[in-house]
Amino acid sequence: MSSRRGVGLGAFANRTQASQSYANHGANLRSTHLSSLQTQLSVFQSVLHSFALEHSSTIKSNPTFRAEFARMCNTIGVDPLAASNVKGKNGRKGLGGETGSFWTQIMGGDMNDFYFEVAVRVVGLCRDTRSENGGLLGVEECRKRVGKGKAIGSGLEVTDDDVLRAVKSLEPLGSGFSIFRVGSKQYIRSVPKELNTDQATVLEAIQVLGYVSISMLRLNLNWEKARAQTVIDDLLADGLVWLDAQAEENEYWSPQNLLDDSG
């Protein structure tokens, strides 16, 4: 009996030792894999930096090329608008000891100034139109209106992608500006309020149909009258829909669709 007990304890110890060996081997493999990935990423970032220096003029002048380049940067973990550890042309660091952004290093600050000015105009436009649209401004409309008037960044063309990146650059400031999608359109939200599912559904229906009424919501969404009326009342209170009381039944329109030339 004691002999068999010793064999059992030994087998248990062997299994424990084997499990520990497998765990150590797995940890070593993960460490080696991570080190290899970090080396590859460092190489990619270095190549990307050289590519940016070589094609800086095209990046500035061609908005499509600029958008694709920025997406490529994000894919490998480089945010062109964020501070970078790679020294710039003059090797100097900015305030706090960190270097300037990737854009600053390769283009002498032109692109950083460009996105800064776009962000400033977006903030101003969102505040100016908040009473009209309840704090939801279409990205396309924003881009059209931001691009009007005085040229931005030595006459650089502003694209939807530029507007999106400018809004994203505001996130570290805790500004409350964010991007969200309703149906096929993207909007800039400048009020700290989340849309619930019913509200988003109604706005998407307005985007497709042009307007909605209580009876339309009940018929198409199988909602009870109280549910439809509550959602509409909330949207009205926030200024996200406008009321047209001239028809036989009240109609509710999106100010965004009425103000957007493409609506």
CSV table of C-alpha atoms in Angstrom, one decimal:
chain,number,residue,atom,x,y,z
A,1,MET,CA,0.0,0.0,0.0
A,2,SER,CA,2.7,2.4,0.9
A,3,SER,CA,4.6,1.5,-2.3
A,4,ARG,CA,1.6,2.3,-4.4
A,5,ARG,CA,1.1,5.6,-2.5
A,6,GLY,CA,4.7,6.6,-3.3
A,7,VAL,CA,4.2,5.9,-7.0
A,8,GLY,CA,1.1,8.1,-7.0
A,9,LEU,CA,2.8,11.0,-5.3
A,10,GLY,CA,5.7,10.7,-7.7
A,11,ALA,CA,3.4,10.8,-10.7
A,12,PHE,CA,1.7,13.8,-9.3
A,13,ALA,CA,5.0,15.6,-8.8
A,14,ASN,CA,6.1,14.6,-12.3
A,15,ARG,CA,2.9,16.1,-13.8
A,16,THR,CA,3.4,19.3,-11.8
A,17,GLN,CA,6.9,19.6,-13.0
A,18,ALA,CA,5.9,18.9,-16.6
A,19,SER,CA,3.1,21.6,-16.4
A,20,GLN,CA,5.6,24.1,-15.0
A,21,SER,CA,8.0,23.2,-17.8
A,22,TYR,CA,5.3,23.8,-20.4
A,23,ALA,CA,4.4,27.1,-18.8
A,24,ASN,CA,8.0,28.3,-18.7
A,25,HIS,CA,8.4,27.3,-22.4
A,26,GLY,CA,5.3,29.1,-23.4
A,27,ALA,CA,6.4,32.2,-21.5
A,28,ASN,CA,9.8,32.1,-23.3
A,29,LEU,CA,8.0,31.7,-26.7
A,30,ARG,CA,5.7,34.7,-26.0
A,31,SER,CA,8.7,36.8,-24.9
A,32,THR,CA,10.7,35.9,-28.0
A,33,HIS,CA,7.6,36.5,-30.2
A,34,LEU,CA,7.0,39.9,-28.6
A,35,SER,CA,10.6,40.9,-29.0
A,36,SER,CA,10.5,39.9,-32.7
A,37,LEU,CA,7.3,41.9,-33.2
A,38,GLN,CA,8.8,45.0,-31.5
A,39,THR,CA,11.9,44.8,-33.7
A,40,GLN,CA,9.8,44.5,-36.8
A,41,LEU,CA,7.6,47.4,-35.7
A,42,SER,CA,10.6,49.6,-35.0
A,43,VAL,CA,11.9,48.8,-38.5
A,44,PHE,CA,8.5,49.6,-40.1
A,45,GLN,CA,8.4,52.9,-38.2
A,46,SER,CA,11.9,53.8,-39.4
A,47,VAL,CA,11.0,53.0,-43.0
A,48,LEU,CA,7.8,55.0,-42.6
A,49,HIS,CA,9.7,58.0,-41.4
A,50,SER,CA,12.1,57.8,-44.4
A,51,PHE,CA,9.1,57.4,-46.7
A,52,ALA,CA,7.4,60.4,-45.2
A,53,LEU,CA,10.5,62.6,-45.6
A,54,GLU,CA,10.8,61.6,-49.3
A,55,HIS,CA,7.2,62.2,-50.1
A,56,SER,CA,6.4,65.1,-47.8
A,57,SER,CA,5.4,67.4,-50.6
A,58,THR,CA,2.9,64.8,-52.0
A,59,ILE,CA,1.5,64.2,-48.5
A,60,LYS,CA,0.8,67.9,-48.1
A,61,SER,CA,-0.6,68.5,-51.6
A,62,ASN,CA,-2.6,65.4,-52.3
A,63,PRO,CA,-5.4,64.8,-49.7
A,64,THR,CA,-6.1,61.3,-50.8
A,65,PHE,CA,-2.5,60.3,-50.5
A,66,ARG,CA,-2.4,62.1,-47.1
A,67,ALA,CA,-5.4,60.1,-45.8
A,68,GLU,CA,-3.9,56.8,-47.0
A,69,PHE,CA,-0.6,57.6,-45.4
A,70,ALA,CA,-2.2,58.5,-42.1
A,71,ARG,CA,-4.2,55.2,-42.1
A,72,MET,CA,-0.9,53.4,-42.8
A,73,CYS,CA,0.6,55.1,-39.8
A,74,ASN,CA,-2.2,54.1,-37.5
A,75,THR,CA,-2.0,50.5,-38.7
A,76,ILE,CA,1.5,50.2,-37.3
A,77,GLY,CA,0.8,52.2,-34.2
A,78,VAL,CA,2.1,55.7,-35.3
A,79,ASP,CA,-0.2,58.6,-34.6
A,80,PRO,CA,1.0,61.5,-36.8
A,81,LEU,CA,-0.6,64.0,-34.5
A,82,ALA,CA,0.8,62.6,-31.3
A,83,ALA,CA,4.2,63.3,-29.7
A,84,SER,CA,6.9,61.0,-31.0
A,85,ASN,CA,10.1,59.6,-29.5
A,86,VAL,CA,11.9,60.0,-32.9
A,87,LYS,CA,13.9,63.2,-33.0
A,88,GLY,CA,13.1,65.7,-35.6
A,89,LYS,CA,15.4,67.3,-38.2
A,90,ASN,CA,17.0,69.6,-35.6
A,91,GLY,CA,17.1,66.9,-32.9
A,92,ARG,CA,15.4,69.2,-30.4
A,93,LYS,CA,12.7,68.2,-28.0
A,94,GLY,CA,9.6,70.1,-27.2
A,95,LEU,CA,8.1,71.2,-23.8
A,96,GLY,CA,8.3,68.6,-21.1
A,97,GLY,CA,11.2,66.9,-22.8
A,98,GLU,CA,9.1,65.1,-25.5
A,99,THR,CA,9.7,65.6,-29.2
A,100,GLY,CA,7.1,67.2,-31.5
A,101,SER,CA,4.6,65.2,-33.5
A,102,PHE,CA,5.4,63.0,-36.5
A,103,TRP,CA,4.0,65.7,-38.8
A,104,THR,CA,6.2,68.4,-37.2
A,105,GLN,CA,9.3,66.3,-37.7
A,106,ILE,CA,8.9,65.6,-41.4
A,107,MET,CA,7.2,68.8,-42.5
A,108,GLY,CA,8.4,71.5,-40.2
A,109,GLY,CA,5.1,71.9,-38.4
A,110,ASP,CA,3.0,72.7,-41.5
A,111,MET,CA,0.7,69.7,-41.1
A,112,ASN,CA,0.4,70.2,-37.3
A,113,ASP,CA,-0.7,73.8,-37.9
A,114,PHE,CA,-3.1,72.6,-40.6
A,115,TYR,CA,-4.9,70.1,-38.3
A,116,PHE,CA,-4.8,72.6,-35.4
A,117,GLU,CA,-6.6,75.2,-37.6
A,118,VAL,CA,-9.1,72.7,-38.9
A,119,ALA,CA,-9.8,71.6,-35.3
A,120,VAL,CA,-10.3,75.3,-34.2
A,121,ARG,CA,-12.7,75.9,-37.1
A,122,VAL,CA,-14.6,72.7,-36.3
A,123,VAL,CA,-15.1,73.7,-32.7
A,124,GLY,CA,-16.3,77.1,-33.7
A,125,LEU,CA,-18.7,75.8,-36.3
A,126,CYS,CA,-20.1,73.2,-33.9
A,127,ARG,CA,-20.8,75.9,-31.3
A,128,ASP,CA,-22.3,78.3,-33.9
A,129,THR,CA,-24.7,75.7,-35.2
A,130,ARG,CA,-25.6,74.0,-31.9
A,131,SER,CA,-28.9,75.8,-31.7
A,132,GLU,CA,-29.8,74.7,-35.2
A,133,ASN,CA,-28.8,71.0,-35.0
A,134,GLY,CA,-28.8,70.2,-31.3
A,135,GLY,CA,-25.1,69.5,-31.3
A,136,LEU,CA,-25.0,67.0,-34.2
A,137,LEU,CA,-23.1,68.3,-37.2
A,138,GLY,CA,-22.7,66.1,-40.3
A,139,VAL,CA,-19.0,65.5,-41.2
A,140,GLU,CA,-19.6,66.3,-44.9
A,141,GLU,CA,-21.4,69.6,-44.1
A,142,CYS,CA,-18.7,70.4,-41.6
A,143,ARG,CA,-16.0,69.8,-44.2
A,144,LYS,CA,-17.7,72.0,-46.8
A,145,ARG,CA,-18.2,74.9,-44.3
A,146,VAL,CA,-14.7,74.6,-42.8
A,147,GLY,CA,-13.1,74.8,-46.2
A,148,LYS,CA,-14.9,78.0,-47.1
A,149,GLY,CA,-13.4,81.5,-46.5
A,150,LYS,CA,-9.8,82.0,-45.6
A,151,ALA,CA,-7.5,79.2,-46.9
A,152,ILE,CA,-6.2,76.7,-44.3
A,153,GLY,CA,-2.6,75.6,-44.2
A,154,SER,CA,-1.2,77.4,-47.2
A,155,GLY,CA,-4.3,76.5,-49.3
A,156,LEU,CA,-4.4,72.8,-48.5
A,157,GLU,CA,-7.7,71.1,-49.4
A,158,VAL,CA,-9.7,69.9,-46.4
A,159,THR,CA,-11.2,66.4,-46.7
A,160,ASP,CA,-13.7,64.4,-44.6
A,161,ASP,CA,-10.7,62.4,-43.3
A,162,ASP,CA,-9.0,65.6,-42.2
A,163,VAL,CA,-12.0,66.7,-40.3
A,164,LEU,CA,-12.2,63.3,-38.6
A,165,ARG,CA,-8.6,63.4,-37.6
A,166,ALA,CA,-8.9,67.0,-36.3
A,167,VAL,CA,-11.8,65.9,-34.1
A,168,LYS,CA,-9.8,62.9,-32.9
A,169,SER,CA,-7.0,65.2,-31.9
A,170,LEU,CA,-9.3,67.0,-29.5
A,171,GLU,CA,-9.9,63.8,-27.4
A,172,PRO,CA,-6.9,64.4,-25.0
A,173,LEU,CA,-8.4,67.7,-24.1
A,174,GLY,CA,-11.6,66.1,-22.8
A,175,SER,CA,-13.5,68.4,-25.0
A,176,GLY,CA,-16.6,66.2,-25.4
A,177,PHE,CA,-16.3,66.2,-29.2
A,178,SER,CA,-16.7,62.7,-30.8
A,179,ILE,CA,-17.7,61.0,-34.0
A,180,PHE,CA,-20.6,58.6,-34.4
A,181,ARG,CA,-22.6,57.1,-37.3
A,182,VAL,CA,-26.3,57.2,-38.0
A,183,GLY,CA,-27.2,55.0,-40.9
A,184,SER,CA,-24.8,55.9,-43.7
A,185,LYS,CA,-23.7,59.3,-42.4
A,186,GLN,CA,-21.1,60.3,-39.8
A,187,TYR,CA,-21.8,63.1,-37.4
A,188,ILE,CA,-19.7,65.2,-35.0
A,189,ARG,CA,-21.3,65.3,-31.6
A,190,SER,CA,-20.4,68.4,-29.6
A,191,VAL,CA,-22.7,67.8,-26.6
A,192,PRO,CA,-22.0,65.2,-23.9
A,193,LYS,CA,-25.2,63.2,-24.5
A,194,GLU,CA,-25.4,59.6,-25.7
A,195,LEU,CA,-28.2,58.7,-28.1
A,196,ASN,CA,-30.2,55.7,-27.1
A,197,THR,CA,-31.2,53.0,-29.6
A,198,ASP,CA,-34.7,54.4,-30.2
A,199,GLN,CA,-33.4,57.9,-30.9
A,200,ALA,CA,-30.8,56.6,-33.3
A,201,THR,CA,-33.4,54.5,-35.1
A,202,VAL,CA,-35.7,57.6,-35.6
A,203,LEU,CA,-32.8,59.7,-36.9
A,204,GLU,CA,-31.9,57.0,-39.3
A,205,ALA,CA,-35.5,56.7,-40.5
A,206,ILE,CA,-35.5,60.5,-41.1
A,207,GLN,CA,-32.3,60.2,-43.0
A,208,VAL,CA,-34.0,57.7,-45.4
A,209,LEU,CA,-37.5,59.1,-45.5
A,210,GLY,CA,-36.9,62.8,-45.1
A,211,TYR,CA,-39.2,63.1,-42.1
A,212,VAL,CA,-41.3,61.0,-39.8
A,213,SER,CA,-44.6,61.2,-37.9
A,214,ILE,CA,-45.9,59.3,-35.0
A,215,SER,CA,-48.1,57.2,-37.2
A,216,MET,CA,-45.2,56.4,-39.5
A,217,LEU,CA,-43.1,55.2,-36.5
A,218,ARG,CA,-46.0,53.1,-35.2
A,219,LEU,CA,-46.6,51.5,-38.6
A,220,ASN,CA,-43.1,50.8,-39.7
A,221,LEU,CA,-41.5,50.0,-36.3
A,222,ASN,CA,-44.5,48.4,-34.6
A,223,TRP,CA,-44.1,50.8,-31.7
A,224,GLU,CA,-46.8,51.8,-29.2
A,225,LYS,CA,-47.9,55.4,-29.5
A,226,ALA,CA,-46.4,56.2,-26.1
A,227,ARG,CA,-43.0,54.9,-27.1
A,228,ALA,CA,-42.9,56.8,-30.4
A,229,GLN,CA,-44.1,60.0,-28.7
A,230,THR,CA,-41.5,59.8,-25.9
A,231,VAL,CA,-38.7,59.4,-28.4
A,232,ILE,CA,-39.9,62.3,-30.5
A,233,ASP,CA,-40.3,64.5,-27.4
A,234,ASP,CA,-36.8,63.7,-26.3
A,235,LEU,CA,-35.4,64.5,-29.7
A,236,LEU,CA,-37.4,67.8,-29.9
A,237,ALA,CA,-36.2,68.8,-26.4
A,238,ASP,CA,-32.5,68.3,-27.5
A,239,GLY,CA,-33.1,70.2,-30.8
A,240,LEU,CA,-32.3,67.1,-32.9
A,241,VAL,CA,-35.5,67.3,-34.8
A,242,TRP,CA,-37.7,70.2,-35.9
A,243,LEU,CA,-41.5,70.2,-35.9
A,244,ASP,CA,-43.7,71.0,-38.9
A,245,ALA,CA,-47.2,71.5,-37.7
A,246,GLN,CA,-48.7,72.6,-41.0
A,247,ALA,CA,-49.6,69.1,-42.2
A,248,GLU,CA,-52.7,67.1,-41.1
A,249,GLU,CA,-50.4,65.2,-38.7
A,250,ASN,CA,-47.2,66.7,-37.1
A,251,GLU,CA,-44.1,65.9,-39.1
A,252,TYR,CA,-40.6,65.8,-37.6
A,253,TRP,CA,-37.6,66.7,-39.7
A,254,SER,CA,-33.9,66.6,-39.1
A,255,PRO,CA,-32.4,70.1,-39.2
A,256,GLN,CA,-29.2,68.4,-40.5
A,257,ASN,CA,-31.1,67.2,-43.6
A,258,LEU,CA,-32.6,70.6,-44.1
A,259,LEU,CA,-29.3,72.5,-43.7
A,260,ASP,CA,-27.2,70.0,-45.6
A,261,ASP,CA,-27.0,70.8,-49.3
A,262,SER,CA,-26.7,67.1,-50.1
A,263,GLY,CA,-29.7,66.2,-48.0
